[in-house]
Coordinates of C-alpha atoms and ligand atoms in Angstrom, one line a residue:
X2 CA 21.3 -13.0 -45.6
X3 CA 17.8 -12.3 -45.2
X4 CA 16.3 -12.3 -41.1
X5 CA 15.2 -15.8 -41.3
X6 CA 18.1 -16.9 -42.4
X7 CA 20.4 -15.0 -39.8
X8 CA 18.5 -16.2 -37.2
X9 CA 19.7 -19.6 -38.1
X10 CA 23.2 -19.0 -38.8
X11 CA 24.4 -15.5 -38.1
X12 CA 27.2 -15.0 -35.0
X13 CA 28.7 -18.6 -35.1
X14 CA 30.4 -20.3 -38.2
X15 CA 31.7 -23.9 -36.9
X16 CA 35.3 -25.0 -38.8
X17 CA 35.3 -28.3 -40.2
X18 CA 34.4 -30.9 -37.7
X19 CA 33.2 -28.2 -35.2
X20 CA 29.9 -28.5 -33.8
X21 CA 26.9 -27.1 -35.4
X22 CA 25.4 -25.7 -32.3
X23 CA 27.3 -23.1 -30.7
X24 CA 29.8 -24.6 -27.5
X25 CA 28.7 -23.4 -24.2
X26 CA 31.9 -22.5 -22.7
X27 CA 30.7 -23.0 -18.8
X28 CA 34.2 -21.7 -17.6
X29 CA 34.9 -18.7 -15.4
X30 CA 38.4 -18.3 -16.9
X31 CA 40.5 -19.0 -19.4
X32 CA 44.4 -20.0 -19.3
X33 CA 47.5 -18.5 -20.9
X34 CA 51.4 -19.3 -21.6
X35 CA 52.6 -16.2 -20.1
X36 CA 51.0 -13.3 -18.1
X37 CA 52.4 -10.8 -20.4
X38 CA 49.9 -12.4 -22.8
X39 CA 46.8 -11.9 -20.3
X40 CA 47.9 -7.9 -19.3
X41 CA 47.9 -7.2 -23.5
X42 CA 44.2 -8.6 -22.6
X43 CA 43.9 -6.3 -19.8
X44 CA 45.0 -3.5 -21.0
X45 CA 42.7 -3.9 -24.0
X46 CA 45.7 -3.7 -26.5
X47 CA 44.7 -7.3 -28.1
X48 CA 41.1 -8.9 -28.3
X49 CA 40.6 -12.5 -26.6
X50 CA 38.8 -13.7 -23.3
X51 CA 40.4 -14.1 -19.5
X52 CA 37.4 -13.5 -16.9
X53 CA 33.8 -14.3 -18.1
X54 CA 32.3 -11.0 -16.1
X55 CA 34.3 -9.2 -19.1
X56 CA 33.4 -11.5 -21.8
X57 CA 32.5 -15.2 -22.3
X58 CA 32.7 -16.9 -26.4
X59 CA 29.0 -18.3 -25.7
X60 CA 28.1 -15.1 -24.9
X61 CA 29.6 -13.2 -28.1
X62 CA 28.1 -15.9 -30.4
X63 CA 24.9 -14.7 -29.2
X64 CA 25.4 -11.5 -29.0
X65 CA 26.9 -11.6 -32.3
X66 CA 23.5 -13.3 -34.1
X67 CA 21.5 -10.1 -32.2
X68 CA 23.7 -7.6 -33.9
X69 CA 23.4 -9.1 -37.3
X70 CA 19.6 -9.3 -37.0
X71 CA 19.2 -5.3 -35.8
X72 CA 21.7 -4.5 -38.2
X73 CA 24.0 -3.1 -36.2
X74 CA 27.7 -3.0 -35.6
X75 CA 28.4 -4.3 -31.9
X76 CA 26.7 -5.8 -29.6
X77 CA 26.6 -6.9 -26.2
X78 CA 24.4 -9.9 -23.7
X79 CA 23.1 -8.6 -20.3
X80 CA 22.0 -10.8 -17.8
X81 CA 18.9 -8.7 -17.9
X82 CA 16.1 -6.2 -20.0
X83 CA 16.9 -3.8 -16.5
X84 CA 20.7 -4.2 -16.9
X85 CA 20.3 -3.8 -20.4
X86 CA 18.2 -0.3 -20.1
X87 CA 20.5 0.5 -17.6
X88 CA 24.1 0.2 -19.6
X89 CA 22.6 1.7 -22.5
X90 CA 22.2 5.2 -20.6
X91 CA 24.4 5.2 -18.2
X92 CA 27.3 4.3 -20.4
X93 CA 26.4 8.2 -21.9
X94 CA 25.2 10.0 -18.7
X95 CA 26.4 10.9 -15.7
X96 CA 25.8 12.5 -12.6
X97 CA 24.5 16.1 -13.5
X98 CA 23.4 14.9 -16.6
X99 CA 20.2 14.8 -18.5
X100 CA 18.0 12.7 -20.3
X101 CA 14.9 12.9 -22.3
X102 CA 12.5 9.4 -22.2
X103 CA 8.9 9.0 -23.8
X104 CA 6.3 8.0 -21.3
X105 CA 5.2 5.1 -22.9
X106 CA 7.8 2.8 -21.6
X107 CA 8.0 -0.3 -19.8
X108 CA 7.1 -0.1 -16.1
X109 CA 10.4 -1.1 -15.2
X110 CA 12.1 1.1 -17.3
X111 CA 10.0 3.8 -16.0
X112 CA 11.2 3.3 -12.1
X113 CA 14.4 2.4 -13.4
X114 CA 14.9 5.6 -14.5
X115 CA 12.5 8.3 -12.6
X116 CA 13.5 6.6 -9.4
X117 CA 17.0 4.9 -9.2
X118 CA 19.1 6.7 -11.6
X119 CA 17.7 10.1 -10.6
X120 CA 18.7 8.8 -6.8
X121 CA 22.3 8.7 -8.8
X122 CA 22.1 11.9 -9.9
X123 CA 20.3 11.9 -13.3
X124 CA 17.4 14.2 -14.3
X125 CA 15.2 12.2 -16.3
X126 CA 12.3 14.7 -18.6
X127 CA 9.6 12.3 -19.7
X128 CA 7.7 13.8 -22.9
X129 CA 4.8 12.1 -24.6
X130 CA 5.6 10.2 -27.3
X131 CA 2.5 11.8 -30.1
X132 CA 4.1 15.6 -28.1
X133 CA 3.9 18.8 -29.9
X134 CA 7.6 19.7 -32.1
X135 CA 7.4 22.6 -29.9
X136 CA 7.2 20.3 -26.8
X137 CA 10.1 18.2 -27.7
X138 CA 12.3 20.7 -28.5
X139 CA 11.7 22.2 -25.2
X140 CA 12.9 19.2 -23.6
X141 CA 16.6 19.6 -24.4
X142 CA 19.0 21.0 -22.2
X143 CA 22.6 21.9 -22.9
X144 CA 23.4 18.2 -20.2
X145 CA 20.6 16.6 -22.5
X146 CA 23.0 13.3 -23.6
X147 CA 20.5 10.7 -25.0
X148 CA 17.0 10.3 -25.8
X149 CA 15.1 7.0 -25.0
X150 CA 11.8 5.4 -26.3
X151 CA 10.6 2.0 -27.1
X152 CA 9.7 1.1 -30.5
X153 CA 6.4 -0.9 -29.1
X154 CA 5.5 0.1 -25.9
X155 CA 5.3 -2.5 -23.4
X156 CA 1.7 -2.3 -22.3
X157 CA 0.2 0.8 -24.1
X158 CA 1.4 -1.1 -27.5
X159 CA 2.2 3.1 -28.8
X160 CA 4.0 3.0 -31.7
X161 CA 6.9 5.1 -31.2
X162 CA 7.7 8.2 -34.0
X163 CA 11.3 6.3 -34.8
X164 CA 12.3 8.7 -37.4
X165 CA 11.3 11.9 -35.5
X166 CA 12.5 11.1 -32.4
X167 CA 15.9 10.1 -34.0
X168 CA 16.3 13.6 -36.3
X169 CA 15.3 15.5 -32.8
X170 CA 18.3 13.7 -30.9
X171 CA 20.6 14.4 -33.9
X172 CA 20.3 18.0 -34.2
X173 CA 20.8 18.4 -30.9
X174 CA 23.9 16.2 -31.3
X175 CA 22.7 13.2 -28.8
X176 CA 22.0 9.6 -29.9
X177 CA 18.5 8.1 -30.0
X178 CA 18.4 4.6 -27.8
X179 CA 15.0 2.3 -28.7
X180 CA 13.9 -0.4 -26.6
X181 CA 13.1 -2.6 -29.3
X182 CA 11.5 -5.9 -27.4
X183 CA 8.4 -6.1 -28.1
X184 CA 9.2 -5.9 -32.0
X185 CA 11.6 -7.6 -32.5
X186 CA 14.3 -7.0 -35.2
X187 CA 12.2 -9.7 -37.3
X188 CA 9.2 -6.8 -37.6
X189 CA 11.3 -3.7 -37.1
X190 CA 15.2 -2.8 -37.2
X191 CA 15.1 0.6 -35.4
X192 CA 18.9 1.5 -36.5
X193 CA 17.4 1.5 -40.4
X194 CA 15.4 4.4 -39.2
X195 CA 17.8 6.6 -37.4
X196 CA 18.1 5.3 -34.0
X197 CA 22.0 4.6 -32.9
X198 CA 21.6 2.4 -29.9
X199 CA 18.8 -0.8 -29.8
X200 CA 18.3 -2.7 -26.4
X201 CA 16.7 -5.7 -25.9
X202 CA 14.7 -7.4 -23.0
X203 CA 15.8 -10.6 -24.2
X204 CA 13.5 -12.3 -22.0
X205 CA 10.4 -12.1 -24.0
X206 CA 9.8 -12.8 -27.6
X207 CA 14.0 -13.3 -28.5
X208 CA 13.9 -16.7 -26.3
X209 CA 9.9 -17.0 -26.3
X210 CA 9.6 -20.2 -24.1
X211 CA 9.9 -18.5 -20.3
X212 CA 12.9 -20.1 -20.0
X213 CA 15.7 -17.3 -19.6
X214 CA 16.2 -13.8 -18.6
X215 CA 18.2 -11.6 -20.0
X216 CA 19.1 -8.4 -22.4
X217 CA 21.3 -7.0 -25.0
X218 CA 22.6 -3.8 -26.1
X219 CA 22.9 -3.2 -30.1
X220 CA 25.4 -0.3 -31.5
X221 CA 24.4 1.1 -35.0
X222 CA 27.8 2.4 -35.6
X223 CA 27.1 5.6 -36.9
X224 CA 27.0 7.9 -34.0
X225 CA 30.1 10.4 -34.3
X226 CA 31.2 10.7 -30.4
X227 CA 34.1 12.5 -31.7
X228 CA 31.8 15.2 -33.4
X229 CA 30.2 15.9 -29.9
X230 CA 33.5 15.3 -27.7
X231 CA 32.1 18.3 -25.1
X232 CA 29.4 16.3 -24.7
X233 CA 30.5 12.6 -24.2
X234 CA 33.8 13.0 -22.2
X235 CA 33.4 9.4 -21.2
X236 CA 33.9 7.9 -25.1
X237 CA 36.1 10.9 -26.4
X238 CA 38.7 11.4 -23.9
X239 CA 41.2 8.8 -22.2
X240 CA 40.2 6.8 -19.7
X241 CA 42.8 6.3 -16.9
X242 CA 41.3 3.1 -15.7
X243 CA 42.8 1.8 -19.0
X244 CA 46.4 3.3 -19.1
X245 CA 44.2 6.4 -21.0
X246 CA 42.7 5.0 -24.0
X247 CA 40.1 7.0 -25.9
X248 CA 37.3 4.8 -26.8
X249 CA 36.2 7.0 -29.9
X250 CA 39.7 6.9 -31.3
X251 CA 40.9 3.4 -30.7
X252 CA 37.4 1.6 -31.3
X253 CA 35.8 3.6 -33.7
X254 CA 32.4 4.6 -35.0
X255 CA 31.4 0.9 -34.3
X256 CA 33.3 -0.3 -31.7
X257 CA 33.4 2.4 -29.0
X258 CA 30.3 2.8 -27.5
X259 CA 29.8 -1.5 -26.7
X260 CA 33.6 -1.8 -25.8
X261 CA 33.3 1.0 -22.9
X262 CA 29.9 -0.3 -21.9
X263 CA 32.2 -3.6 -21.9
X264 CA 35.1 -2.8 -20.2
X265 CA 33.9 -0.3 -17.5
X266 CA 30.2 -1.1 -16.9
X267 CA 30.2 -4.9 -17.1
X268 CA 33.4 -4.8 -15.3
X269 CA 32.3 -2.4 -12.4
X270 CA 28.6 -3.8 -12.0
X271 CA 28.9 -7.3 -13.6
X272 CA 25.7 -7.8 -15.0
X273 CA 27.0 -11.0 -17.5
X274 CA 24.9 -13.4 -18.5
X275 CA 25.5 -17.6 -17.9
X276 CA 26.5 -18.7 -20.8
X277 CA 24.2 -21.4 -20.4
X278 CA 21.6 -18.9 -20.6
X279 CA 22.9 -17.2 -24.1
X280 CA 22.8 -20.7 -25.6
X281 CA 19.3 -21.2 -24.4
X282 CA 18.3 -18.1 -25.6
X283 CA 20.0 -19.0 -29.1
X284 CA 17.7 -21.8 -29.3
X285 CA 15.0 -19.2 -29.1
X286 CA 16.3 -17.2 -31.8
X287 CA 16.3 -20.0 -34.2
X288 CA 13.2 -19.8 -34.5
X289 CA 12.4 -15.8 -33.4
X290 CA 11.5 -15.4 -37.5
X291 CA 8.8 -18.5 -37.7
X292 CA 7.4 -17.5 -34.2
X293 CA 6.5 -13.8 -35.2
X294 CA 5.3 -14.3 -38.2
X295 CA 2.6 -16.8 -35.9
X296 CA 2.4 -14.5 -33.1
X297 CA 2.0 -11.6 -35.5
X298 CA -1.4 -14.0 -37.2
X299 CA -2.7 -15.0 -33.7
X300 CA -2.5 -11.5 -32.3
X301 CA -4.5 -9.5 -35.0
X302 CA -7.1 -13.3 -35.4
X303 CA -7.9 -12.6 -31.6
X304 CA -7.7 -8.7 -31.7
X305 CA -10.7 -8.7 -34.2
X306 CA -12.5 -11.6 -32.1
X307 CA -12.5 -9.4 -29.0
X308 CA -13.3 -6.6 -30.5
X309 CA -16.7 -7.5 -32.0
X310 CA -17.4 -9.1 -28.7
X311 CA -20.2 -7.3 -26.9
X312 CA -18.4 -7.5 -23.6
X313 CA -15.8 -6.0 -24.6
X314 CA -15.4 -2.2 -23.7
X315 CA -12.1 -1.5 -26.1
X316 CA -9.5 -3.0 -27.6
X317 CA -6.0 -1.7 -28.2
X318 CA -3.9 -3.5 -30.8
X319 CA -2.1 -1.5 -33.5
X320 CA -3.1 -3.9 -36.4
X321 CA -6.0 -2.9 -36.1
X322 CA -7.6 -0.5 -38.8
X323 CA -9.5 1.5 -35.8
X324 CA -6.1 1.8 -34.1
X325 CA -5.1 5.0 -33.6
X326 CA -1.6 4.0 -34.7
X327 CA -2.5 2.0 -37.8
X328 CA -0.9 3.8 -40.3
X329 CA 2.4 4.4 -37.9
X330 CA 2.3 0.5 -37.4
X331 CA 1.8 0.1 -41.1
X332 CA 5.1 2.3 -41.8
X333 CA 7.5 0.4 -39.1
X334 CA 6.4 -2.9 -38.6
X335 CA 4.9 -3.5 -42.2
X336 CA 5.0 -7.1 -41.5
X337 CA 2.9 -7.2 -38.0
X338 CA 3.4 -6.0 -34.5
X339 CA 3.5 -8.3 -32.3
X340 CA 1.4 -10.5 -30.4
X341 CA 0.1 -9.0 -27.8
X342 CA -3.0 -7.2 -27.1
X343 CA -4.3 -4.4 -24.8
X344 CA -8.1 -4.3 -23.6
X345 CA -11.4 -3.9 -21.4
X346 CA -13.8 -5.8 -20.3
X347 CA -17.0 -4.0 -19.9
X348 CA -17.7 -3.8 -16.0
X349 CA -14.1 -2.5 -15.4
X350 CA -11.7 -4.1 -12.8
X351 CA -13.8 -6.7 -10.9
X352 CA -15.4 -7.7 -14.5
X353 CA -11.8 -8.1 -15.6
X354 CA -10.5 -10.4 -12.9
X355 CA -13.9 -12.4 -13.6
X356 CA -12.5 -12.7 -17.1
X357 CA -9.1 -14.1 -16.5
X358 CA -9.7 -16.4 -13.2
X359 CA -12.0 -18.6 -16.0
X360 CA -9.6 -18.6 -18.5
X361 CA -8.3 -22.2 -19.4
X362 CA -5.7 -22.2 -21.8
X363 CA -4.4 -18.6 -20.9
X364 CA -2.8 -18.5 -18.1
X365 CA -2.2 -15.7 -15.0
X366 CA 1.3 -15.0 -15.2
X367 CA 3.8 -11.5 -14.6
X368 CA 5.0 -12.4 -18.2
X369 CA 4.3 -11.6 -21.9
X370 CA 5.7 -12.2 -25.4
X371 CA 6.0 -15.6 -25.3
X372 CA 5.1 -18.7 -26.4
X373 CA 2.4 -19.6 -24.2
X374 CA -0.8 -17.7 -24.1
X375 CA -0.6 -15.2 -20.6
X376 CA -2.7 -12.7 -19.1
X377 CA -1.9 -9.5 -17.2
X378 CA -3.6 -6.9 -15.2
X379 CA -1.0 -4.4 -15.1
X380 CA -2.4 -1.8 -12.5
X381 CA -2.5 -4.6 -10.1
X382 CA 1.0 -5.8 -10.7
X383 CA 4.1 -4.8 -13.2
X384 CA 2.8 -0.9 -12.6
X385 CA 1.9 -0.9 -9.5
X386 CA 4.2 1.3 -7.8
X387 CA 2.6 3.8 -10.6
X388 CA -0.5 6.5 -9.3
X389 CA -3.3 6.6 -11.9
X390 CA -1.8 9.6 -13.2
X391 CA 1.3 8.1 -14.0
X392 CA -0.2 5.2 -15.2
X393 CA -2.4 7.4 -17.9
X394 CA 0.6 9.0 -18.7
X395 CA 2.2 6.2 -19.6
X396 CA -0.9 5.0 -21.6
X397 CA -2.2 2.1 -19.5
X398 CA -5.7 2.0 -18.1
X399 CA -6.7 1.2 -14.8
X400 CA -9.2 -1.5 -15.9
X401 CA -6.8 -2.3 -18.5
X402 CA -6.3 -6.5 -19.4
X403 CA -2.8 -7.2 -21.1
X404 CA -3.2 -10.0 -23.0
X405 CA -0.3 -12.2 -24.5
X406 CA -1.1 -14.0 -27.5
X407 CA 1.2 -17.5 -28.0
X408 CA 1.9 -19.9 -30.6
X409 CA -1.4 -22.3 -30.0
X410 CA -3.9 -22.8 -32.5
X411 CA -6.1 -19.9 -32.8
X412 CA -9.1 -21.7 -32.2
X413 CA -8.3 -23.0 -29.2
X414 CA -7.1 -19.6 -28.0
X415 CA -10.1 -17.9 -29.6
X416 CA -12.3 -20.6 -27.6
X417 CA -10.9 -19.7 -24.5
X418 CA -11.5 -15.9 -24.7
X419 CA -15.2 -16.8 -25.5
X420 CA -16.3 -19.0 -22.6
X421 CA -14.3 -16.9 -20.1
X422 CA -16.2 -13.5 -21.8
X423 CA -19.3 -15.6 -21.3
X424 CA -18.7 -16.6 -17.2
X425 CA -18.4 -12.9 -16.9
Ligands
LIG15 C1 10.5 -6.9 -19.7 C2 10.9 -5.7 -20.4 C3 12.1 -5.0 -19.9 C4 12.9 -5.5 -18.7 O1 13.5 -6.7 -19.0 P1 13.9 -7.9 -18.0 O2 14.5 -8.9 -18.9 O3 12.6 -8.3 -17.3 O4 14.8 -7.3 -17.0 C5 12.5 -3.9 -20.6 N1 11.8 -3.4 -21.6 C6 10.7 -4.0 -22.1 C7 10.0 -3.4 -23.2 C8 10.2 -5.1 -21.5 O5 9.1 -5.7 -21.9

């Protein structure tokens, strides 16, 4: 099945007389004939559901349609993009442990890990994402366990050197993990360019109508713990929480890495999604394929309004041909990036709040990748817990305006941009 098709029928196959959409299963629990039946469940020696903070059907459904669309070869919902992030590294690393991350990551991410998990005992080595070979390679440490980067940066809108990044983590025996919101697997499937593990803020373009939040954690599959057993003690030897399983041996290539994140992480910190959530959020993935292909139209229409606009200092948007990452963005996301848009208005920060308090369509929200046309000042806001170095590091302006391009007609967004340009 091509993309467009999976989004409409991968993950969930009704039986005859079933129903089409998939069945939200609102239940904490689920009942069996004898409790030698559940502690085969427990003990993870047969597959099937008992507490919905494990696993819930709604849920896997979901997750299920994800994984088919990245490609990959498990998956899992988080309640959460955060809890997402979170699983993906902490399912490898430890206390004492190591890990390398590009700068140009979502604020969130960023504080996630340079703040909390280094409180937890994590050293974090952030290396630009356009870094010297010589650079990168000097980030690795014999702890190194995973390197992390997001395919399209959320704001700085880099477009992250997939394939590098991914032979870099390899030879030094660690996986590669993308973020890959902001593209989606409609524009880009990261795990088709050498990155093992995909995570998702599902809360943005995935449902696209502001109306959930949540994450999800793709396995490629192809990562071989078992080659690497020194380094990834947690996957390659038994776990005693589980009468000693190995997760490598008894799961596999594809199965290991989601079933420990599964059974230990979601377990121990409970990050599950409702699963009236996951079946809101598989509305939105019905139509995730149509939806790009509009944001993707919108985004580049207004990127090339605003920036033959006299008022406007600089625009950042990676379809376009003066972008410094056009011919990256042309190589991973042949078919568009996405629709939203960094820039600034000339007169810097007070010019730029000018702008948005007369916008009429867009509106001020702390949201992006979504349906509705949004606006964002980001120093003010999502990054503000960043200093100015930090933010430059991580690629995002102080006088920088993110704008989120929707579904609307482009005239009436293009309209909008123009009278509130003018009031400035
Ligand atoms: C929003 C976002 C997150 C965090 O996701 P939440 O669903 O808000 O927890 C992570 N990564 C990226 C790229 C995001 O845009």
């Amino acid at each position: 099945m091509k993309s467009e098709t999976k989004c409409i029928h991968a993950g969930y196959t009704p039986g005859n007389g079933e129903s089409r959409m998939i069945p939200i299963i609102q239940s904490t629990t689920f009942k069996y004939d004898t409790s030698e039946e559940m502690g085969k469940l427990f003990d993870l020696e047969a597959s099937g559901y008992f507490y919905t903070r494990l696993q819930n059907p709604t849920n896997d459904h979901v997750a299920a349609k994800i994984c088919a669309l990245e490609g990959g070869s498990a998956a899992m919902l988080t309640s959460s993009g955060q809890a997402a992030s979170f699983y993906s590294v902490f399912n490898l690393a430890s206390c004492g442990d190591h890990v390398i991350s590009s700068t140009a990551i979502y604020g969130g991410t960023y504080n996630l890990f340079a703040v909390t998990m280094k409180r937890m005992g994590i050293e974090f080595t952030f290396v630009d994402p356009d870094c010297s070979d010589e650079e990168l390679e000097a980030a690795f440490r014999e702890n190194t366990k995973c390197v992390f980067g997001e395919t399209l940066a959320n704001p700085a809108l880099t477009v992250f050197d997939i394939e590098r990044f991914a032979d870099a983590a390899h030879k030094h025996g660690v996986p590669l993990i993308v973020d890959n919101t902001f593209a989606t697997p409609i524009n880009c499937r990261p795990i088709e360019w050498g990155a093992d593990i995909v995570t998702h803020s599902t809360t943005k373009y995935m449902d696209g109508h502001d109306a959930t939040v949540g994450g999800a954690i793709i396995d490629g599959g192809k990562f071989d713990w078992m080659a690497h057993k020194d380094k990834f003690p947690g996957l390659t030897t038994p776990d005693e929480s589980y009468h000693g399983i190995t997760y490598a041996e008894k799961f596999g290539l594809g199965g290991a890495f989601i079933t420990k994140a599964t059974a230990q992480l979601m377990r121990d910190l409970g990050s599950i999604p409702s699963p009236m959530n996951a079946y809101i959020l598989n509305l939105g993935l019905e139509s995730l394929a149509v939806r790009m292909e509009r944001h993707c139209s919108n985004g580049l229409k207004a990127a090339q309004f605003l920036e033959a606009h006299e008022k406007v200092a600089w625009v950042n948007y990676p379809g376009l041909p003066s972008n410094k990452y056009y011919e990256r963005a042309k190589k991973y996301l042949p078919n568009g990036t996405c629709g939203v848009i960094s820039f600034g208005v000339k007169g810097g920060r007070e010019a730029a709040s000018r702008f948005m308090s007369n916008l009429k369509v867009a509106i001020i929200a702390t949201h992006v990748a979504d349906a509705h046309t949004c606006v964002l000042h980001p120093a003010s806001s999502t990054h503000r817990q960043m200093s100015d170095e930090e933010l430059l590091a991580a690629g995002v302006a102080p006088d920088l305006v993110r704008l989120s391009v929707g579904i609307e007609n482009i005239d009436d967004i293009i309209e909008d941009l123009d009278q509130a340009l003018a009031a400035v």
